[in-house]
């Protein structure tokens, strides 16, 4: 069931009544049933005579006692809230209830490992899910310490935000024990955590700048212990902790730092204080690309940065969520570039985060970075690329605007001043203004409080000799979001020299308004490539002049700087999505340059966009032919790549996604059985599954092939991948049954539902997805009324036929949206599907016009 909602007005009113809360929580986690016993004693100050409420999403409430008064649960509790009347100045509340385990990754998630039948539990309390476990004032500005007493099987490990105590054994025959924790740090309820189960463990330590020894822990399920990488996890935290302490001048604020890989996790990771939970996808069961290892390092450092920014200093209300996530995204990229092997990570940022941000920013659902958050439902949908990636991109622009040293001084002052408390955007801006001398109110209004992305292009005039006589940067904005913003921008001039495209000059300037003259360029020879936003300083869409674009697309591989390559490719990709550049031209660009790309992350992202362009943006008239050619080309690159190289692995994995013909299926089968082998390439667990799923989607594989893969990997992950493989088969009955099972079977966990949906939408025949369109729209209102937010989101996003690029589907979707404006979360999910469908239709039309000799 959905958890309790909370409006901003309710939160503000309650914060004016309630103060200084603390909790003692007793949990019994020993049973095998669907529920567990929860006892909460909450103490808090109040306004005498006032009324308020406390959240408690329960299966059944047994007892409510407020200041010695026994209250009737049937009268004061509605299953999600408990009404509290006639408060005193000092209050004590006792709530005894049965709470329910979940299989959705929210509240207290319960998982049974099929390898050893052991049970594993973990909590996920963001945005406001702590009340699924204990009675709590579930809002970020009512920070509290929690003292947990947890009874569980004696062979388990039990973790929380406070250090784990020695368990006290129960009666000899009971095989249970009790962990009585000390009161944890005073923090917001969404970063409280409980993790329990027979986890394998490793121990380490880090030294804080204040001389403290900070204990480090690493935990995985026992069946995954062989894949743990404690050396990497500990060394990254040790280096990151030192980096953040030095950068911001504030010691690590807590007493320990545990990292726990947990099953069926909805997020990449979560910054619970001293008990960070990670998706098991970052436990590598098989060889992965360097890009994937880089991403893991970024995530580790992202969560670590939250200990300062978000945990020690927390937003007062969720409209400043971006202060947490944008900062962590920017800071972790900076830290990764400084303390890990992935020194080129800023090119990943330009390729990935900025592109995702711009894509999100052009949807109808875009919003300012500082969003209007009226209630918790608004928060849930704003964990998006605006809050994370655009916010981080804008912070990168702010750093260029005020200077890195001033920025770090301002952030350090902000963290020191508000340590342990709550703060707002204004609090941060005050410290940054003091440190930099820049007035930032207007900057904030234009960058943080308005939506949309600007487009920057250079306008150049030359004389007959090619000397620049006039130069300007022109800034435009979409009519729906017309704000023009100040930008710190670099212009790079590049010249072709033999086999290289080298930068011969660079000019950095402030751009503001519709047109900014660039006198520094006048008198220079016009370069072969004039790159707007060189070094990727600002957040904007970039358009190159005709000569520069022609140079870039024909000589992308000769452009040595990976950030410059990222800006060029990002510009081309954005032009495809805006129906300015034919998708076929983008496909040719990637195929011509990808074999020369030296950066793993750039190669990964280019291959992903190639797949997207082939499946969604190519015109019908040549999509089948170009898809076949793209698959052939990528396979050829895999054969030519150095043995055992990162490129070889990436090309083979990309080929499994691009495979579209019978011949491709035969190559996949030969790899699977070993009659084709590439030197240095092992067909390990995960690559074997990718081959099996790809062959299933082509109709080349069969049930025996899936069964053989599962027999070799009968684990939770293996079972999920088998579900994907079965649902991928190009058979109408199979597709329809898979879709209906994912949509209607509430016994499926979040990850299993995802796995089935991923197989259902894996197809080279999108018409197979059309049969359930009307069922999709009929089911959605009930899904959003009855399922939790995360499950409703999974089903809404993954069970829409995104590969069906069809005008009739677009019109049907438009009509349905007009009739279903609420709930807002449901409406937004479908609105975004429609926006992407309209974009794909326009891109296909542009691609078709190229075939018919239309305008360029």
Short mmCIF file of N, CA and C in Angstrom, two decimals, residues 2-15 18-19 21-23 25 40 42 44 52-58 79-82 84 93 106-108 123-144 146 148 187-193 270 272 314-318 373-377 379-380 422:
data_model
loop_
_atom_site.label_atom_id
_atom_site.label_comp_id
_atom_site.label_asym_id
_atom_site.label_seq_id
_atom_site.Cartn_x
_atom_site.Cartn_y
_atom_site.Cartn_z
N UNK A 2 0.37 2.37 -0.51
CA UNK A 2 1.15 3.61 -0.47
C UNK A 2 1.38 4.06 0.96
N UNK A 3 2.53 4.68 1.20
CA UNK A 3 2.80 5.25 2.53
C UNK A 3 2.05 6.56 2.68
N UNK A 4 2.09 7.11 3.90
CA UNK A 4 1.39 8.36 4.17
C UNK A 4 2.01 9.50 3.37
N UNK A 5 1.15 10.36 2.83
CA UNK A 5 1.63 11.57 2.19
C UNK A 5 1.77 12.67 3.26
N UNK A 6 2.50 13.71 2.94
CA UNK A 6 2.69 14.83 3.87
C UNK A 6 2.87 16.09 3.04
N UNK A 7 2.09 17.10 3.31
CA UNK A 7 2.24 18.36 2.58
C UNK A 7 3.26 19.25 3.29
N UNK A 8 3.78 20.21 2.55
CA UNK A 8 4.73 21.15 3.14
C UNK A 8 4.06 21.97 4.23
N UNK A 9 2.81 22.35 4.00
CA UNK A 9 2.09 23.12 5.01
C UNK A 9 1.94 22.32 6.29
N UNK A 10 1.58 21.04 6.17
CA UNK A 10 1.46 20.19 7.36
C UNK A 10 2.80 20.09 8.10
N UNK A 11 3.89 19.93 7.33
CA UNK A 11 5.20 19.81 7.95
C UNK A 11 5.57 21.08 8.70
N UNK A 12 5.32 22.23 8.09
CA UNK A 12 5.64 23.50 8.74
C UNK A 12 4.81 23.70 10.00
N UNK A 13 3.52 23.36 9.92
CA UNK A 13 2.65 23.51 11.09
C UNK A 13 3.10 22.57 12.21
N UNK A 14 3.49 21.33 11.84
CA UNK A 14 3.90 20.39 12.87
C UNK A 14 5.23 20.82 13.50
N UNK A 15 6.16 21.33 12.67
CA UNK A 15 7.45 21.77 13.21
C UNK A 15 7.29 22.94 14.18
N UNK A 18 5.95 20.69 17.45
CA UNK A 18 6.77 19.60 17.98
C UNK A 18 8.24 19.99 17.93
N UNK A 19 8.99 19.62 18.94
CA UNK A 19 10.42 19.89 18.96
C UNK A 19 11.19 18.80 19.68
N UNK A 21 12.56 15.78 19.16
CA UNK A 21 12.11 14.40 19.30
C UNK A 21 13.28 13.44 19.52
N UNK A 22 12.98 12.34 20.18
CA UNK A 22 13.91 11.21 20.30
C UNK A 22 13.06 9.95 20.35
N UNK A 23 13.68 8.82 19.97
CA UNK A 23 12.91 7.58 19.85
C UNK A 23 13.68 6.42 20.46
N UNK A 25 13.16 2.39 19.92
CA UNK A 25 12.41 1.49 19.04
C UNK A 25 12.84 0.05 19.32
N UNK A 40 7.42 1.57 19.69
CA UNK A 40 8.08 2.89 19.66
C UNK A 40 7.73 3.68 20.90
N UNK A 42 8.32 7.52 21.79
CA UNK A 42 8.76 8.81 21.27
C UNK A 42 8.63 9.86 22.36
N UNK A 44 9.13 14.08 23.02
CA UNK A 44 9.24 15.32 22.27
C UNK A 44 8.60 16.46 23.07
N UNK A 52 -1.52 17.35 16.93
CA UNK A 52 -0.69 17.05 15.78
C UNK A 52 -0.88 15.60 15.41
N UNK A 53 0.03 15.03 14.68
CA UNK A 53 -0.05 13.62 14.29
C UNK A 53 1.35 13.07 14.14
N UNK A 54 1.45 11.76 14.17
CA UNK A 54 2.71 11.06 13.92
C UNK A 54 2.43 9.97 12.90
N UNK A 55 3.36 9.75 11.97
CA UNK A 55 3.16 8.75 10.93
C UNK A 55 3.45 7.35 11.49
N UNK A 56 2.62 6.39 11.11
CA UNK A 56 2.83 4.99 11.46
C UNK A 56 2.05 4.15 10.46
N UNK A 57 2.75 3.71 9.40
CA UNK A 57 2.12 2.89 8.36
C UNK A 57 2.18 1.44 8.84
N UNK A 58 1.06 0.94 9.33
CA UNK A 58 1.05 -0.31 10.07
C UNK A 58 0.08 -1.32 9.46
N UNK A 79 -4.19 3.86 9.94
CA UNK A 79 -3.28 2.93 9.27
C UNK A 79 -2.02 3.58 8.76
N UNK A 80 -2.03 4.91 8.62
CA UNK A 80 -0.82 5.63 8.20
C UNK A 80 -0.46 6.77 9.15
N UNK A 81 -1.45 7.29 9.88
CA UNK A 81 -1.20 8.36 10.85
C UNK A 81 -1.92 8.08 12.16
N UNK A 82 -1.33 8.59 13.24
CA UNK A 82 -1.96 8.52 14.56
C UNK A 82 -2.19 9.95 15.05
N UNK A 84 -2.72 12.92 17.59
CA UNK A 84 -2.25 13.20 18.94
C UNK A 84 -2.86 14.52 19.40
N UNK A 93 5.10 9.29 24.03
CA UNK A 93 4.13 8.50 23.26
C UNK A 93 4.66 7.09 23.11
N UNK A 106 11.15 -0.67 -0.31
CA UNK A 106 10.76 0.45 0.53
C UNK A 106 10.51 -0.06 1.95
N UNK A 107 10.66 0.81 2.94
CA UNK A 107 10.44 0.35 4.31
C UNK A 107 11.47 -0.69 4.68
N UNK A 108 11.01 -1.81 5.24
CA UNK A 108 11.90 -2.92 5.61
C UNK A 108 11.71 -4.05 4.60
N UNK A 123 16.60 -1.64 5.29
CA UNK A 123 15.61 -0.57 5.19
C UNK A 123 15.99 0.40 4.08
N UNK A 124 14.98 1.01 3.52
CA UNK A 124 15.12 2.17 2.62
C UNK A 124 14.05 3.16 3.04
N UNK A 125 14.46 4.25 3.68
CA UNK A 125 13.51 5.19 4.30
C UNK A 125 13.30 6.48 3.50
N UNK A 126 14.05 6.69 2.43
CA UNK A 126 13.80 7.87 1.60
C UNK A 126 12.61 7.58 0.67
N UNK A 127 11.67 8.45 0.52
CA UNK A 127 11.69 9.83 0.98
C UNK A 127 11.13 9.91 2.41
N UNK A 128 10.08 9.18 2.68
CA UNK A 128 9.46 9.20 4.02
C UNK A 128 8.85 7.84 4.28
N UNK A 129 9.72 6.84 4.43
CA UNK A 129 9.28 5.46 4.61
C UNK A 129 9.67 4.88 5.96
N UNK A 130 10.32 5.67 6.82
CA UNK A 130 10.67 5.17 8.15
C UNK A 130 9.43 4.76 8.92
N UNK A 131 8.30 5.43 8.63
CA UNK A 131 7.07 5.13 9.35
C UNK A 131 6.50 3.77 8.99
N UNK A 132 7.08 3.08 8.03
CA UNK A 132 6.70 1.68 7.77
C UNK A 132 7.31 0.74 8.80
N UNK A 133 8.27 1.26 9.61
CA UNK A 133 8.97 0.43 10.58
C UNK A 133 8.68 0.86 12.01
N UNK A 134 8.59 2.16 12.25
CA UNK A 134 8.29 2.64 13.61
C UNK A 134 7.54 3.96 13.50
N UNK A 135 6.88 4.36 14.57
CA UNK A 135 6.14 5.62 14.60
C UNK A 135 7.12 6.77 14.65
N UNK A 136 6.97 7.76 13.75
CA UNK A 136 8.00 8.79 13.61
C UNK A 136 7.40 10.05 12.99
N UNK A 137 7.92 11.19 13.41
CA UNK A 137 7.61 12.45 12.74
C UNK A 137 8.50 12.50 11.49
N UNK A 138 7.96 12.06 10.37
CA UNK A 138 8.76 11.71 9.20
C UNK A 138 8.95 12.91 8.27
N UNK A 139 9.75 13.87 8.73
CA UNK A 139 10.08 15.03 7.91
C UNK A 139 11.50 15.45 8.23
N UNK A 140 12.24 16.04 7.27
CA UNK A 140 13.69 16.19 7.44
C UNK A 140 14.12 17.17 8.51
N UNK A 141 13.28 18.16 8.87
CA UNK A 141 13.73 19.14 9.85
C UNK A 141 13.41 18.76 11.29
N UNK A 142 12.79 17.62 11.51
CA UNK A 142 12.60 17.12 12.88
C UNK A 142 13.61 16.00 13.13
N UNK A 143 14.88 16.41 13.18
CA UNK A 143 15.97 15.46 13.37
C UNK A 143 15.89 14.84 14.76
N UNK A 144 16.35 13.59 14.86
CA UNK A 144 16.27 12.89 16.14
C UNK A 144 17.31 11.79 16.20
N UNK A 146 17.85 7.88 17.42
CA UNK A 146 17.03 6.69 17.61
C UNK A 146 17.86 5.63 18.32
N UNK A 148 17.80 1.79 18.93
CA UNK A 148 17.17 0.55 18.50
C UNK A 148 17.53 -0.59 19.44
N UNK A 187 19.78 12.86 13.41
CA UNK A 187 19.73 12.99 11.96
C UNK A 187 18.28 12.92 11.50
N UNK A 188 18.06 13.21 10.23
CA UNK A 188 16.72 13.12 9.66
C UNK A 188 16.30 11.67 9.50
N UNK A 189 14.99 11.44 9.55
CA UNK A 189 14.47 10.07 9.55
C UNK A 189 14.76 9.33 8.26
N UNK A 190 14.93 10.04 7.13
CA UNK A 190 15.11 9.33 5.86
C UNK A 190 16.50 8.72 5.71
N UNK A 191 17.45 9.07 6.62
CA UNK A 191 18.79 8.47 6.55
C UNK A 191 19.07 7.57 7.75
N UNK A 192 18.01 7.20 8.48
CA UNK A 192 18.10 6.12 9.48
C UNK A 192 18.17 4.80 8.72
N UNK A 193 18.84 3.80 9.28
CA UNK A 193 18.95 2.51 8.58
C UNK A 193 19.03 1.35 9.55
N UNK A 270 22.42 4.53 -1.20
CA UNK A 270 21.73 5.47 -0.32
C UNK A 270 22.64 5.83 0.84
N UNK A 272 22.63 6.55 3.96
CA UNK A 272 22.30 6.41 5.38
C UNK A 272 23.55 6.68 6.22
N UNK A 314 21.38 19.36 6.48
CA UNK A 314 20.27 18.79 5.73
C UNK A 314 19.31 19.90 5.30
N UNK A 315 18.69 19.70 4.14
CA UNK A 315 17.70 20.68 3.70
C UNK A 315 16.56 20.74 4.72
N UNK A 316 15.97 21.93 4.85
CA UNK A 316 14.87 22.12 5.78
C UNK A 316 13.60 21.44 5.25
N UNK A 317 13.37 21.58 3.96
CA UNK A 317 12.26 20.90 3.29
C UNK A 317 12.75 20.44 1.93
N UNK A 318 11.96 19.60 1.28
CA UNK A 318 12.42 18.89 0.10
C UNK A 318 12.60 19.76 -1.14
N UNK A 373 7.89 22.07 -4.09
CA UNK A 373 7.54 20.76 -3.53
C UNK A 373 6.40 20.96 -2.56
N UNK A 374 5.19 20.66 -3.02
CA UNK A 374 4.02 20.84 -2.18
C UNK A 374 3.77 19.71 -1.23
N UNK A 375 4.21 18.50 -1.62
CA UNK A 375 4.01 17.33 -0.76
C UNK A 375 5.01 16.25 -1.15
N UNK A 376 4.93 15.11 -0.46
CA UNK A 376 5.90 14.04 -0.70
C UNK A 376 5.78 13.45 -2.09
N UNK A 377 4.60 13.46 -2.69
CA UNK A 377 4.46 12.95 -4.04
C UNK A 377 5.28 13.79 -5.02
N UNK A 379 8.08 15.19 -4.24
CA UNK A 379 9.48 14.81 -4.02
C UNK A 379 9.83 13.57 -4.82
N UNK A 380 8.97 12.56 -4.75
CA UNK A 380 9.28 11.28 -5.38
C UNK A 380 9.63 11.43 -6.85
N UNK A 422 19.66 22.05 9.93
CA UNK A 422 18.99 22.17 8.63
C UNK A 422 19.30 23.54 8.05
#
